[in-house]
Each structure stands twice: as structure tokens, then as C-alpha cells.
PDB file of C-alpha atoms in Angstrom:
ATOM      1  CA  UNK X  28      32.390 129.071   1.921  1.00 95.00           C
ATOM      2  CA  UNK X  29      36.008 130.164   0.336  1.00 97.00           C
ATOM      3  CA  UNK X  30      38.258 127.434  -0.633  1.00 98.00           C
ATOM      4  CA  UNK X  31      42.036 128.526  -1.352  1.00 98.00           C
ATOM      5  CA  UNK X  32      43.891 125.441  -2.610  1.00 98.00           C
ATOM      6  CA  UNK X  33      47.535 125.817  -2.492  1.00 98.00           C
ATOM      7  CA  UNK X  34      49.429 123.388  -4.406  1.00 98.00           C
ATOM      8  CA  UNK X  35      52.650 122.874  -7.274  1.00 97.00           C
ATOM      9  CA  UNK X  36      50.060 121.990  -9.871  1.00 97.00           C
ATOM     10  CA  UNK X  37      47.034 123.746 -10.124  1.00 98.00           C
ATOM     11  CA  UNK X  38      46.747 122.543 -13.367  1.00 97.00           C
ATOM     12  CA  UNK X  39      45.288 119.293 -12.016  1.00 97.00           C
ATOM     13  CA  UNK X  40      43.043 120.883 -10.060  1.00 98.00           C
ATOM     14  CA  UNK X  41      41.388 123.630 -12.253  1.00 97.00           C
ATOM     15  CA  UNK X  42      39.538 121.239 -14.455  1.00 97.00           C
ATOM     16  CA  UNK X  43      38.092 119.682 -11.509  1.00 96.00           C
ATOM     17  CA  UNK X  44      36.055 122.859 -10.673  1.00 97.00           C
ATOM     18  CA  UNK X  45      34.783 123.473 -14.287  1.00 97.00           C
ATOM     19  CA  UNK X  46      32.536 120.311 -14.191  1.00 95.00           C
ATOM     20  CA  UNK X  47      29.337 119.299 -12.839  1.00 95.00           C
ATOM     21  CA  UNK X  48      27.716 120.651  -9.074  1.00 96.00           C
ATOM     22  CA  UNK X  49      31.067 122.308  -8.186  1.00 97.00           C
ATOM     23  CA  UNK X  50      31.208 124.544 -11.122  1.00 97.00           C
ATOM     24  CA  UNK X  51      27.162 125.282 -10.354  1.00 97.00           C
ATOM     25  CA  UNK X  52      28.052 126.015  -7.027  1.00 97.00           C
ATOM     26  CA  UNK X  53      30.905 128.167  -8.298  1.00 97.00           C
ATOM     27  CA  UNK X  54      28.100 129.741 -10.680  1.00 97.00           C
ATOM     28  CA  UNK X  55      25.881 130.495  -8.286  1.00 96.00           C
ATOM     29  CA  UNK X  56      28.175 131.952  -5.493  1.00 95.00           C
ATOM     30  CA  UNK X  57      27.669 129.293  -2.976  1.00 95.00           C
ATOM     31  CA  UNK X  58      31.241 128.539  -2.680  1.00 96.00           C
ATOM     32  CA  UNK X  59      34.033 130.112  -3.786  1.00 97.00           C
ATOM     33  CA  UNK X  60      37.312 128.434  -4.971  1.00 98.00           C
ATOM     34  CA  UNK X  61      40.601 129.959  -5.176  1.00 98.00           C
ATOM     35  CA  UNK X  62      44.160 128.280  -6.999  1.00 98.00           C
ATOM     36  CA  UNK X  63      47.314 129.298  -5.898  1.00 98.00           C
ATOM     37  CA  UNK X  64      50.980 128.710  -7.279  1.00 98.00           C
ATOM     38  CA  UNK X  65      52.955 127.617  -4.502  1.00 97.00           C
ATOM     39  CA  UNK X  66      56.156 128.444  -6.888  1.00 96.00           C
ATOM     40  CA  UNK X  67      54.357 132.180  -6.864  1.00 96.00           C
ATOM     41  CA  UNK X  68      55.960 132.539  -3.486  1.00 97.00           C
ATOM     42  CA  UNK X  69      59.312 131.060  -3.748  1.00 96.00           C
ATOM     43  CA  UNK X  70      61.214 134.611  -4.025  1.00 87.00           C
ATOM     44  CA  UNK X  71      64.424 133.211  -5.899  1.00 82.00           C
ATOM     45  CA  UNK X  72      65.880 133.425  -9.327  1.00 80.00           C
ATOM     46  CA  UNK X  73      64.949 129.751 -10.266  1.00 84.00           C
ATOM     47  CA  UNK X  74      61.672 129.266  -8.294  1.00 88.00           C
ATOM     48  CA  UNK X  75      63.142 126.761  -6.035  1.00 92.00           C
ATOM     49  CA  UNK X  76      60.872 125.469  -3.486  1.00 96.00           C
ATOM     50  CA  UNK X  77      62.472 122.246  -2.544  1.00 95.00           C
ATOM     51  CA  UNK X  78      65.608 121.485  -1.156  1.00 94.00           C
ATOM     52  CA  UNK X  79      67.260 118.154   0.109  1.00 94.00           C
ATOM     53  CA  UNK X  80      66.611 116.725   4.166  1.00 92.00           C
ATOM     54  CA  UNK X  81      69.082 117.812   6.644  1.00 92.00           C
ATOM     55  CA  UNK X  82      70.311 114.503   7.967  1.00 92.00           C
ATOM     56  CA  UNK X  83      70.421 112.906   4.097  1.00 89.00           C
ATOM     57  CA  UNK X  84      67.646 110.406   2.882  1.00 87.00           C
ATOM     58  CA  UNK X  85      65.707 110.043  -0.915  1.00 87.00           C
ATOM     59  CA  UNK X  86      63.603 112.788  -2.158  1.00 91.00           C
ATOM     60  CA  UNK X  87      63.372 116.672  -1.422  1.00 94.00           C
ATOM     61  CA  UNK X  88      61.330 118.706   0.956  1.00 95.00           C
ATOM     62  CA  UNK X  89      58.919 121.947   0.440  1.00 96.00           C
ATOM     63  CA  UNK X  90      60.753 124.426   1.926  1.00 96.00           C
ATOM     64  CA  UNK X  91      59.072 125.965   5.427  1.00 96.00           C
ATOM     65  CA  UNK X  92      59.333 129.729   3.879  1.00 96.00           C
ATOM     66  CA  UNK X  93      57.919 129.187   0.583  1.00 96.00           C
ATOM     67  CA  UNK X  94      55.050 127.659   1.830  1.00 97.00           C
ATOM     68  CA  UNK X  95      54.141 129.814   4.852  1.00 97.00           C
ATOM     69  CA  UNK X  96      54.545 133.046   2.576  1.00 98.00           C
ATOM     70  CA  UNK X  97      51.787 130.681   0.295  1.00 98.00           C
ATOM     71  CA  UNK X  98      49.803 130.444   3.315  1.00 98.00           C
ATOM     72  CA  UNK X  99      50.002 133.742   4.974  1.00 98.00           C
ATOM     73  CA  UNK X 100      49.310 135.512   1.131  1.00 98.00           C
ATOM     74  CA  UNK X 101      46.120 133.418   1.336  1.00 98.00           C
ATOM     75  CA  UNK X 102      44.938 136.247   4.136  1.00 97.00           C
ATOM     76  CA  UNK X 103      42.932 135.449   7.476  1.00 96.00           C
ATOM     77  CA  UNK X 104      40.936 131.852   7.802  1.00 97.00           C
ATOM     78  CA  UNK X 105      38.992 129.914  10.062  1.00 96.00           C
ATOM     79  CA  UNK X 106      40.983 126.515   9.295  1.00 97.00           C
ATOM     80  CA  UNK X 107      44.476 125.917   7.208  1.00 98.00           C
ATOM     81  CA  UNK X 108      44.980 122.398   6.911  1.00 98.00           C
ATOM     82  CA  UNK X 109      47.515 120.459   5.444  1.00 98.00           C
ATOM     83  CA  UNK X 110      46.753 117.455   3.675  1.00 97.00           C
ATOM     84  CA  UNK X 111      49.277 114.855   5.013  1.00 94.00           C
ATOM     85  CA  UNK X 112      49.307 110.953   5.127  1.00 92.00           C
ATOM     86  CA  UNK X 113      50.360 111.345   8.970  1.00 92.00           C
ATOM     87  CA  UNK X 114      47.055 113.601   9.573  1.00 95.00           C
ATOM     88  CA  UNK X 115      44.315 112.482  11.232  1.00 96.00           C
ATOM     89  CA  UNK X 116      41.560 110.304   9.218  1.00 96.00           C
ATOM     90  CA  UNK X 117      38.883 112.567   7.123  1.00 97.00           C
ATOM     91  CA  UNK X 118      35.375 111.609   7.615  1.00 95.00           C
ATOM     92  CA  UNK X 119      32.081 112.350   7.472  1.00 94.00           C
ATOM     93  CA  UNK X 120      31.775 113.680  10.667  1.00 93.00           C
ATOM     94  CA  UNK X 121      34.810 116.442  10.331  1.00 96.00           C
ATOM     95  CA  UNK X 122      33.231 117.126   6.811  1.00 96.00           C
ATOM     96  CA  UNK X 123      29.933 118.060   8.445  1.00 94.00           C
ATOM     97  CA  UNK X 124      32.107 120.140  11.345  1.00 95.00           C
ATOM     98  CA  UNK X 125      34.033 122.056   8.294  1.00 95.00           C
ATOM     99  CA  UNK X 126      30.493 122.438   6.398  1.00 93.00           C
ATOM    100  CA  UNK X 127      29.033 124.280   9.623  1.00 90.00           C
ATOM    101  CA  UNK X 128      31.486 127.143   9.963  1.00 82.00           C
ATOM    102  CA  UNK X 129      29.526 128.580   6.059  1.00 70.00           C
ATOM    103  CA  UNK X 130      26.175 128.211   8.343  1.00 61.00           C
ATOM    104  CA  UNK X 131      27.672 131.507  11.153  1.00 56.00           C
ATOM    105  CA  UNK X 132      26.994 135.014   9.257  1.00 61.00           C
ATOM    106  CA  UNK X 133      29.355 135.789   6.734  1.00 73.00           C
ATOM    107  CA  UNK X 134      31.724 133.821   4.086  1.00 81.00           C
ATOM    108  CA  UNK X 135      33.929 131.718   5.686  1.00 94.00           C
ATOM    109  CA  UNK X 136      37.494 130.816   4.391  1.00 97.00           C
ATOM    110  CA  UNK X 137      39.149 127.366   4.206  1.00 98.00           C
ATOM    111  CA  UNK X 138      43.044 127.018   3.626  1.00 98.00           C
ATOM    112  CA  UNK X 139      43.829 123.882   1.521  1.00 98.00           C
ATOM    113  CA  UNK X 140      47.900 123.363   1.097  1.00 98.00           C
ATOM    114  CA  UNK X 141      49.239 120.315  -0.951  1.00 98.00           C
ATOM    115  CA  UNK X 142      52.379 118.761  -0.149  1.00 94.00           C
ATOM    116  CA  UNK X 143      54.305 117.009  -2.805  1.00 93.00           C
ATOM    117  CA  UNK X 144      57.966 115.349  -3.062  1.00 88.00           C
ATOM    118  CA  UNK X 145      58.864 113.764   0.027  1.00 88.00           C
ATOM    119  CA  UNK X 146      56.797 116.052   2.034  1.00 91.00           C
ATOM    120  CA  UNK X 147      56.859 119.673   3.874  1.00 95.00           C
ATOM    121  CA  UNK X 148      59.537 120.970   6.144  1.00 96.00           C
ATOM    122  CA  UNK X 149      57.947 119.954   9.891  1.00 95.00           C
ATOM    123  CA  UNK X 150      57.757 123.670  10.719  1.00 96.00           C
ATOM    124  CA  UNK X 151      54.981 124.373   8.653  1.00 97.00           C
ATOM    125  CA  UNK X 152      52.888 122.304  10.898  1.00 96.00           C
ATOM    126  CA  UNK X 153      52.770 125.111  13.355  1.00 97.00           C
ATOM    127  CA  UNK X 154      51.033 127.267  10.874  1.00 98.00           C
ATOM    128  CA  UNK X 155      48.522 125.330  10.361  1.00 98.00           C
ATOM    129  CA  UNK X 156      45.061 124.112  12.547  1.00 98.00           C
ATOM    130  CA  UNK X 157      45.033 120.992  11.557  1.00 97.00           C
ATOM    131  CA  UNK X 158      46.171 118.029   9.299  1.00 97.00           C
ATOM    132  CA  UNK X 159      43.782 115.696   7.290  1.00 97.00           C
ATOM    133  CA  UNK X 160      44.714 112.190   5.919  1.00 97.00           C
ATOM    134  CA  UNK X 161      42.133 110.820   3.479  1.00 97.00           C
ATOM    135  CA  UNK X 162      43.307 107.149   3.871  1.00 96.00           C
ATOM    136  CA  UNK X 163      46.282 105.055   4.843  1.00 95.00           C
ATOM    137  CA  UNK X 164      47.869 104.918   1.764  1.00 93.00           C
ATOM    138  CA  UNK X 165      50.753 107.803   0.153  1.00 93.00           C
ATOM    139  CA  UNK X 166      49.722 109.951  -2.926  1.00 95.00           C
ATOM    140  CA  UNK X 167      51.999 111.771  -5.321  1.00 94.00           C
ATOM    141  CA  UNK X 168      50.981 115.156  -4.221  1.00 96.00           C
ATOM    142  CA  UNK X 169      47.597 116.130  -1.458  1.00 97.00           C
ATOM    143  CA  UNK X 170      45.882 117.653  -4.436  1.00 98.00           C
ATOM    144  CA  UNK X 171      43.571 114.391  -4.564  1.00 97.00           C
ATOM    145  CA  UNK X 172      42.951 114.991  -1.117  1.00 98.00           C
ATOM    146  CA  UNK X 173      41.942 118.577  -1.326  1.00 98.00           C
ATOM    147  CA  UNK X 174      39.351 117.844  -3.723  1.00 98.00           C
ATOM    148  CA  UNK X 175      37.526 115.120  -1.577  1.00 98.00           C
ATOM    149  CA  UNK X 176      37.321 117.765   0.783  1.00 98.00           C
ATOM    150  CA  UNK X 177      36.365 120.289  -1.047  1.00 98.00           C
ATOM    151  CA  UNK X 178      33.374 118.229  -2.595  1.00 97.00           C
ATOM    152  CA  UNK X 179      32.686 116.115   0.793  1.00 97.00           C
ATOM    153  CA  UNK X 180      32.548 119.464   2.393  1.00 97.00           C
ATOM    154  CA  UNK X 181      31.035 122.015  -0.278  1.00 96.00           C
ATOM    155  CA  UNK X 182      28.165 119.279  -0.993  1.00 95.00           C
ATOM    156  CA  UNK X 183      26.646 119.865   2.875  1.00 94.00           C
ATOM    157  CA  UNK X 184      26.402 123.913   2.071  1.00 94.00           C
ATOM    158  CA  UNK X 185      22.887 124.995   1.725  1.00 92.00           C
ATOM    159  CA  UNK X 186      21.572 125.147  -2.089  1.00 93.00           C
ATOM    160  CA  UNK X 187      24.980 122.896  -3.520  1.00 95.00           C
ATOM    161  CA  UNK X 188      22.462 120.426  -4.016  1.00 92.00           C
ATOM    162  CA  UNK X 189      18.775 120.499  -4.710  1.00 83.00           C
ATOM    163  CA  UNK X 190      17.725 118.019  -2.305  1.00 69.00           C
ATOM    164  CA  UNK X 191      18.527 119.025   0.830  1.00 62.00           C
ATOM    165  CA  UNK X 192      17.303 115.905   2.395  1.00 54.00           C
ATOM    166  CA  UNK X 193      19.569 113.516  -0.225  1.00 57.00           C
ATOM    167  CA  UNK X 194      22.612 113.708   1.929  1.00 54.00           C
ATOM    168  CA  UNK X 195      20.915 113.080   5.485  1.00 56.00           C
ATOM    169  CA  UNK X 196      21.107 109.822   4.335  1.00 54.00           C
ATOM    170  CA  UNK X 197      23.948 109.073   2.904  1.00 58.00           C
ATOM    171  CA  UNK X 198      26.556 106.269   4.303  1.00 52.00           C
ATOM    172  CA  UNK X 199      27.741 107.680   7.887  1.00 55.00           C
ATOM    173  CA  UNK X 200      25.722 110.751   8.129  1.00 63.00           C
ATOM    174  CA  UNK X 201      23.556 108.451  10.556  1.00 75.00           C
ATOM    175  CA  UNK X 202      26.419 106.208  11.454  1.00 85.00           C
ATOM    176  CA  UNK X 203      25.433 103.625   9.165  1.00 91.00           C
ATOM    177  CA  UNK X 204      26.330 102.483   5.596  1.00 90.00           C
ATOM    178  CA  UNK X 205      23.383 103.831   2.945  1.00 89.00           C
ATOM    179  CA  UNK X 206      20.114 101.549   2.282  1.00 91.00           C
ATOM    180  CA  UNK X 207      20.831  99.761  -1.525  1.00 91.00           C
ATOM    181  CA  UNK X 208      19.149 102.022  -3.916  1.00 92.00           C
ATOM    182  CA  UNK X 209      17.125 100.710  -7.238  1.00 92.00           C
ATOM    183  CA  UNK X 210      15.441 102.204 -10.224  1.00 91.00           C
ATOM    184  CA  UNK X 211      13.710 100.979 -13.256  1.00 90.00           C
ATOM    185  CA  UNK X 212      13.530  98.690 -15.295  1.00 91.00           C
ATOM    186  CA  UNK X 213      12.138  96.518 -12.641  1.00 91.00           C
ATOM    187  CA  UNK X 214      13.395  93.531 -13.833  1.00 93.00           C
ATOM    188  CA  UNK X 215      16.668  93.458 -15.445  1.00 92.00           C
ATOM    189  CA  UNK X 216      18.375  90.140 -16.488  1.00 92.00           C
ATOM    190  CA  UNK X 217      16.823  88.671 -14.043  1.00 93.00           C
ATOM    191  CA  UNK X 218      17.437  90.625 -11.009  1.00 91.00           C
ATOM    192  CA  UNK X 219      14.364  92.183  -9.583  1.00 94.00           C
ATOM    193  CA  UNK X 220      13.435  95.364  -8.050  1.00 93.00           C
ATOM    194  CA  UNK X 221      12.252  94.142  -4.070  1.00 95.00           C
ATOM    195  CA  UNK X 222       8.551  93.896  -4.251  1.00 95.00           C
ATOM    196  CA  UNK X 223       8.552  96.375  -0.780  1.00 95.00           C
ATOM    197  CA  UNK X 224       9.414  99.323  -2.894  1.00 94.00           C
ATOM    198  CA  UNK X 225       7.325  99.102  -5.512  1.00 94.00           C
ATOM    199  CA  UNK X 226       4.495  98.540  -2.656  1.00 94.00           C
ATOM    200  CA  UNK X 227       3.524 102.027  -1.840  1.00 94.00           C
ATOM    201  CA  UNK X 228       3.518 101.532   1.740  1.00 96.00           C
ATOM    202  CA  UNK X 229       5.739 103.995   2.836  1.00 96.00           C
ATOM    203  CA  UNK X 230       6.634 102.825   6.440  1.00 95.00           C
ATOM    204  CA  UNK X 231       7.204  99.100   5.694  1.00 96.00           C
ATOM    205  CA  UNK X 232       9.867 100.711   3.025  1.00 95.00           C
ATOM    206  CA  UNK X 233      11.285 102.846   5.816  1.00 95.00           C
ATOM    207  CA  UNK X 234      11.796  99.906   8.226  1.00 95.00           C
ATOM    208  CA  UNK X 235      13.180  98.270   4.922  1.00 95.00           C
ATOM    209  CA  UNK X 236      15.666 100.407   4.022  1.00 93.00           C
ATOM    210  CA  UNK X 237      16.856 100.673   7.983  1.00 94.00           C
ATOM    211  CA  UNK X 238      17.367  96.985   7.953  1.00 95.00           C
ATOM    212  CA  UNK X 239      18.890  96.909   4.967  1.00 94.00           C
ATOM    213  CA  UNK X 240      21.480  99.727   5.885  1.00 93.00           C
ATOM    214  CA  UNK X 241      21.824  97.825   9.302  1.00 94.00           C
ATOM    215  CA  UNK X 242      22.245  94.885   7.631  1.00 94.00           C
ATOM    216  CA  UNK X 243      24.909  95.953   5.088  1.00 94.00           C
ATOM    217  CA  UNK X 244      26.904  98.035   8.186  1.00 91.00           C
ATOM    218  CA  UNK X 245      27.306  94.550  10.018  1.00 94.00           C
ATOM    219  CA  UNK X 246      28.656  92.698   6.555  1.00 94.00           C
ATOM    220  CA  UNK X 247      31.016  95.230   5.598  1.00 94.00           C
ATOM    221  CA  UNK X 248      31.540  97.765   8.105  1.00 92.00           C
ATOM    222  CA  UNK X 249      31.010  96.098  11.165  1.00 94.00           C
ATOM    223  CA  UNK X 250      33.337  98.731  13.273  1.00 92.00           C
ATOM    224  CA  UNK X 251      30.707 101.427  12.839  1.00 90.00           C
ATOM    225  CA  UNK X 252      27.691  99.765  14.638  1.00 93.00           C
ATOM    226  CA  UNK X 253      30.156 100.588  17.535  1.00 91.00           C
ATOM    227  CA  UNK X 254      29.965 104.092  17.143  1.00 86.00           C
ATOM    228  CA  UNK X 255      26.146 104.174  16.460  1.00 90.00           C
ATOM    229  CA  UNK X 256      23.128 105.382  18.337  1.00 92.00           C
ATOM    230  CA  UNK X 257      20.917 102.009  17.772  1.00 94.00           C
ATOM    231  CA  UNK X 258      17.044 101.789  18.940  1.00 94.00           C
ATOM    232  CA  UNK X 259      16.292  98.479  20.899  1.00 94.00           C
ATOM    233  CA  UNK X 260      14.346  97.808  17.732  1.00 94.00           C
ATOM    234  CA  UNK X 261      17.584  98.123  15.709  1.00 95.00           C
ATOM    235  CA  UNK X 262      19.089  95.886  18.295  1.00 94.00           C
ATOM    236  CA  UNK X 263      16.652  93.272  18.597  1.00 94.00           C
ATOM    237  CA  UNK X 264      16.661  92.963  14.853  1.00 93.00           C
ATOM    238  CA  UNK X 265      20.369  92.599  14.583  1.00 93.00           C
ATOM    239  CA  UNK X 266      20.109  89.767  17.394  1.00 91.00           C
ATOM    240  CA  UNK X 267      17.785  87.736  15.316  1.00 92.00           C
ATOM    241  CA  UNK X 268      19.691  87.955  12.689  1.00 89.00           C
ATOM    242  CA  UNK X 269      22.777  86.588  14.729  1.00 86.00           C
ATOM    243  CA  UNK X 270      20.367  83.922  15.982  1.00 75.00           C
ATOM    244  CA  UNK X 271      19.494  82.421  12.060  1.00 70.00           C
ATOM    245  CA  UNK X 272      23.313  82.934  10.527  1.00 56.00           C
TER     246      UNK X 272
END
């Protein structure tokens, strides 16, 4: 997979990619990851690539031709999107749909561009296939949002990391919130290791852990068991735990 990030600042995004399993992916030529100047495209004396709203109001707006030149310079890819608080919500199940496009033959190329001020002319929405919101909440810039694609995405690509089976079972790659996860000491402060996984018996730990990540869904995501292909043994559980609250 190519990643071209297009943003104001790439300085707060290069450092990001010189760490840990991005920068071993990088390494390794799993994933590529490109930085582009926005400002590199402005084509004016001063660099300007903001100007004030027509109809008045606070703040300035990316203007629509600097950033489609930024976007068409990236050359051909399978998905620009914009990072916007009015896109639609990012989750697992779009970073899985992203991930698959590396699995066809050949590289394949993801468009990443950043707003920042008060937001991107409206136009460059129709150069663009889609627009991603990481949360309900306004940033200073989509560079944050950019990155947790890039690693929620990047982290699904064959060899990014060495345990193919880790992510499988992460929270909503199976609809549910993950199983709690312990390792020694066994006893710390007081607070104990469950006796099941130290037991060795490998299905009562499996039924364990799917209760547990059943259990913790219904406490704190409760919306999800909605969305979620439960067994009638999940479902019976659930009910008798209903039945002793």
C-alpha cells in the first residue's frame, strides 16, 4: 500500500513514520508513505493558500485550486479522502475495506488530504471518494486523523505485524470489545491473574475470554451487540446474566 499525506505541516507528521512498526513497515517495503506540501502547489508569489469565506464569518478557507493541484500532483489512486469532522465515522470495518484493496495484485495508492483553518472550499469534495471523520469532536488540522488511518489501516497489511492472528481479535474485528488481557507477575498488589488462564485448559480459556469480551461489550459498548453475529450460546449466556443483575 502507498500512502500520500497531503497536509500544511508535514512536519508533524514525518516523525510519526520514523518510529516503531510504521518505520519497519516503511523498512521493509510493505507500505509506502509519501509527505506532501500543500503550500508546494499554491502557484503565487506569497504561497497563499487560504483566503476569507464568501458570505463573511471567522477564520479562512483552503482554497479549491491549491488543493486539487495537491491532489491531482499526487497521480492516479484507488481512494482520495478527505479527513473532515462532517465525514462519515472511521471504523474498524472501513479500515479492514481500505486494508483489502493492498491484497488485489499490485501496490495500491491511498490519497490522504488534511484540512486546516476553518476548513476546505466545498468544491474539493467532488474530487475526492470519500470523507472520513475519526470522532465527533473538531481538530486543529486532519493530520491526527490521517495517521489513525494510516496505522488502523497499514497494521491489517500482510507482514506489518508478526502475528498475523493478533489483530483477528482485537476490539470490533468480531464485533465485540477485546477479552481483558494479563501477564506476569501473577499476583500484583493484590490483584490476581484469573486462575482459568493459568489452567492450561485451552477451551475453558476460550469460552472465558468470549464471555469476558461479551461481557465487557454489554457494560461499555452496549450499541455493538446490535450489530453482532451472536451464537444462541452467546445469547443464552447474556440472558443469565440479565437474570442475576
Amino acid at each position: 500500500m502507498k500512502y500520500t499525506i497531503l497536509t500544511l505541516f508535514p512536519g508533524l507528521v514525518r516523525p510519526w513514520l520514523e518510529e516503531a512498526l510504521i518505520q519497519k513497515a516503511i523498512e521493509k517495503g510493505l507500505i509506502e508513505v509519501e509527505v506532501r506540501d500543500i503550500r508546494d502547489y499554491a502557484n503565487n508569489k506569497h504561497n497563499i493558500v487560504d483566503e476569507t469565506p464568501y458570505g463573511g464569518g471567522a477564520g479562512m478557507v483552503m482554497k479549491v485550486d491549491v488543493v486539487v493541484r495537491a491532489i491531482e500532483a499526487a497521480g492516479e489512486a484507488d481512494e482520495v479522502i478527505l479527513l473532515t469532522p462532517a465525514g462519515r465515522p472511521f471504523n474498524q470495518r472501513t479500515a479492514e475495506e481500505l486494508a483489502a484493496l493492498s491484497s488485489d495484485q499490485g501496490r495500491k495508492h491511498l490519497v490522504l488530504v488534511c484540512g486546516r483553518y476553518e476548513g476546505i472550499d466545498a468544491r474539493v469534495e467532488q474530487f475526492v471518494t470519500r470523507e472520513v471523520s475519526i470522532g465527533d469532536y473538531v481538530l486543529m488540522g486532519g493530520e491526527l486523523g490521517a495517521l489513525v488511518l494510516l496505522e488502523a489501516t497499514s497494521r491489517l497489511i500482510p507482514g506489518v505485524i508478526k502475528e498475523a492472528e493478533s489483530h483477528q481479535q482485537d476490539s470490533f474485528s468480531t464485533g465485540l470489545l477485546d477479552y481483558p488481557h494479563y501477564t506476569r507477575p501473577a499476583s500484583f498488589r493484590g490483584l490476581e491473574v484469573p486462575e482459568i488462564l493459568i489452567s492450561g485448559h485451552h477451551a475453558k480459556i476460550n469460552e472465558w475470554r468470549r464471555r469476558q469480551a461479551l461481557s465487557r461489550t454489554k457494560a461499555r459498548r452496549p450499541d455493538l451487540l446490535n450489530g453482532t453475529e451472536l451464537t444462541p450460546k452467546d445469547l443464552a449466556w447474556l440472558d443469565a446474566q440479565d437474570g442475576s443483575a
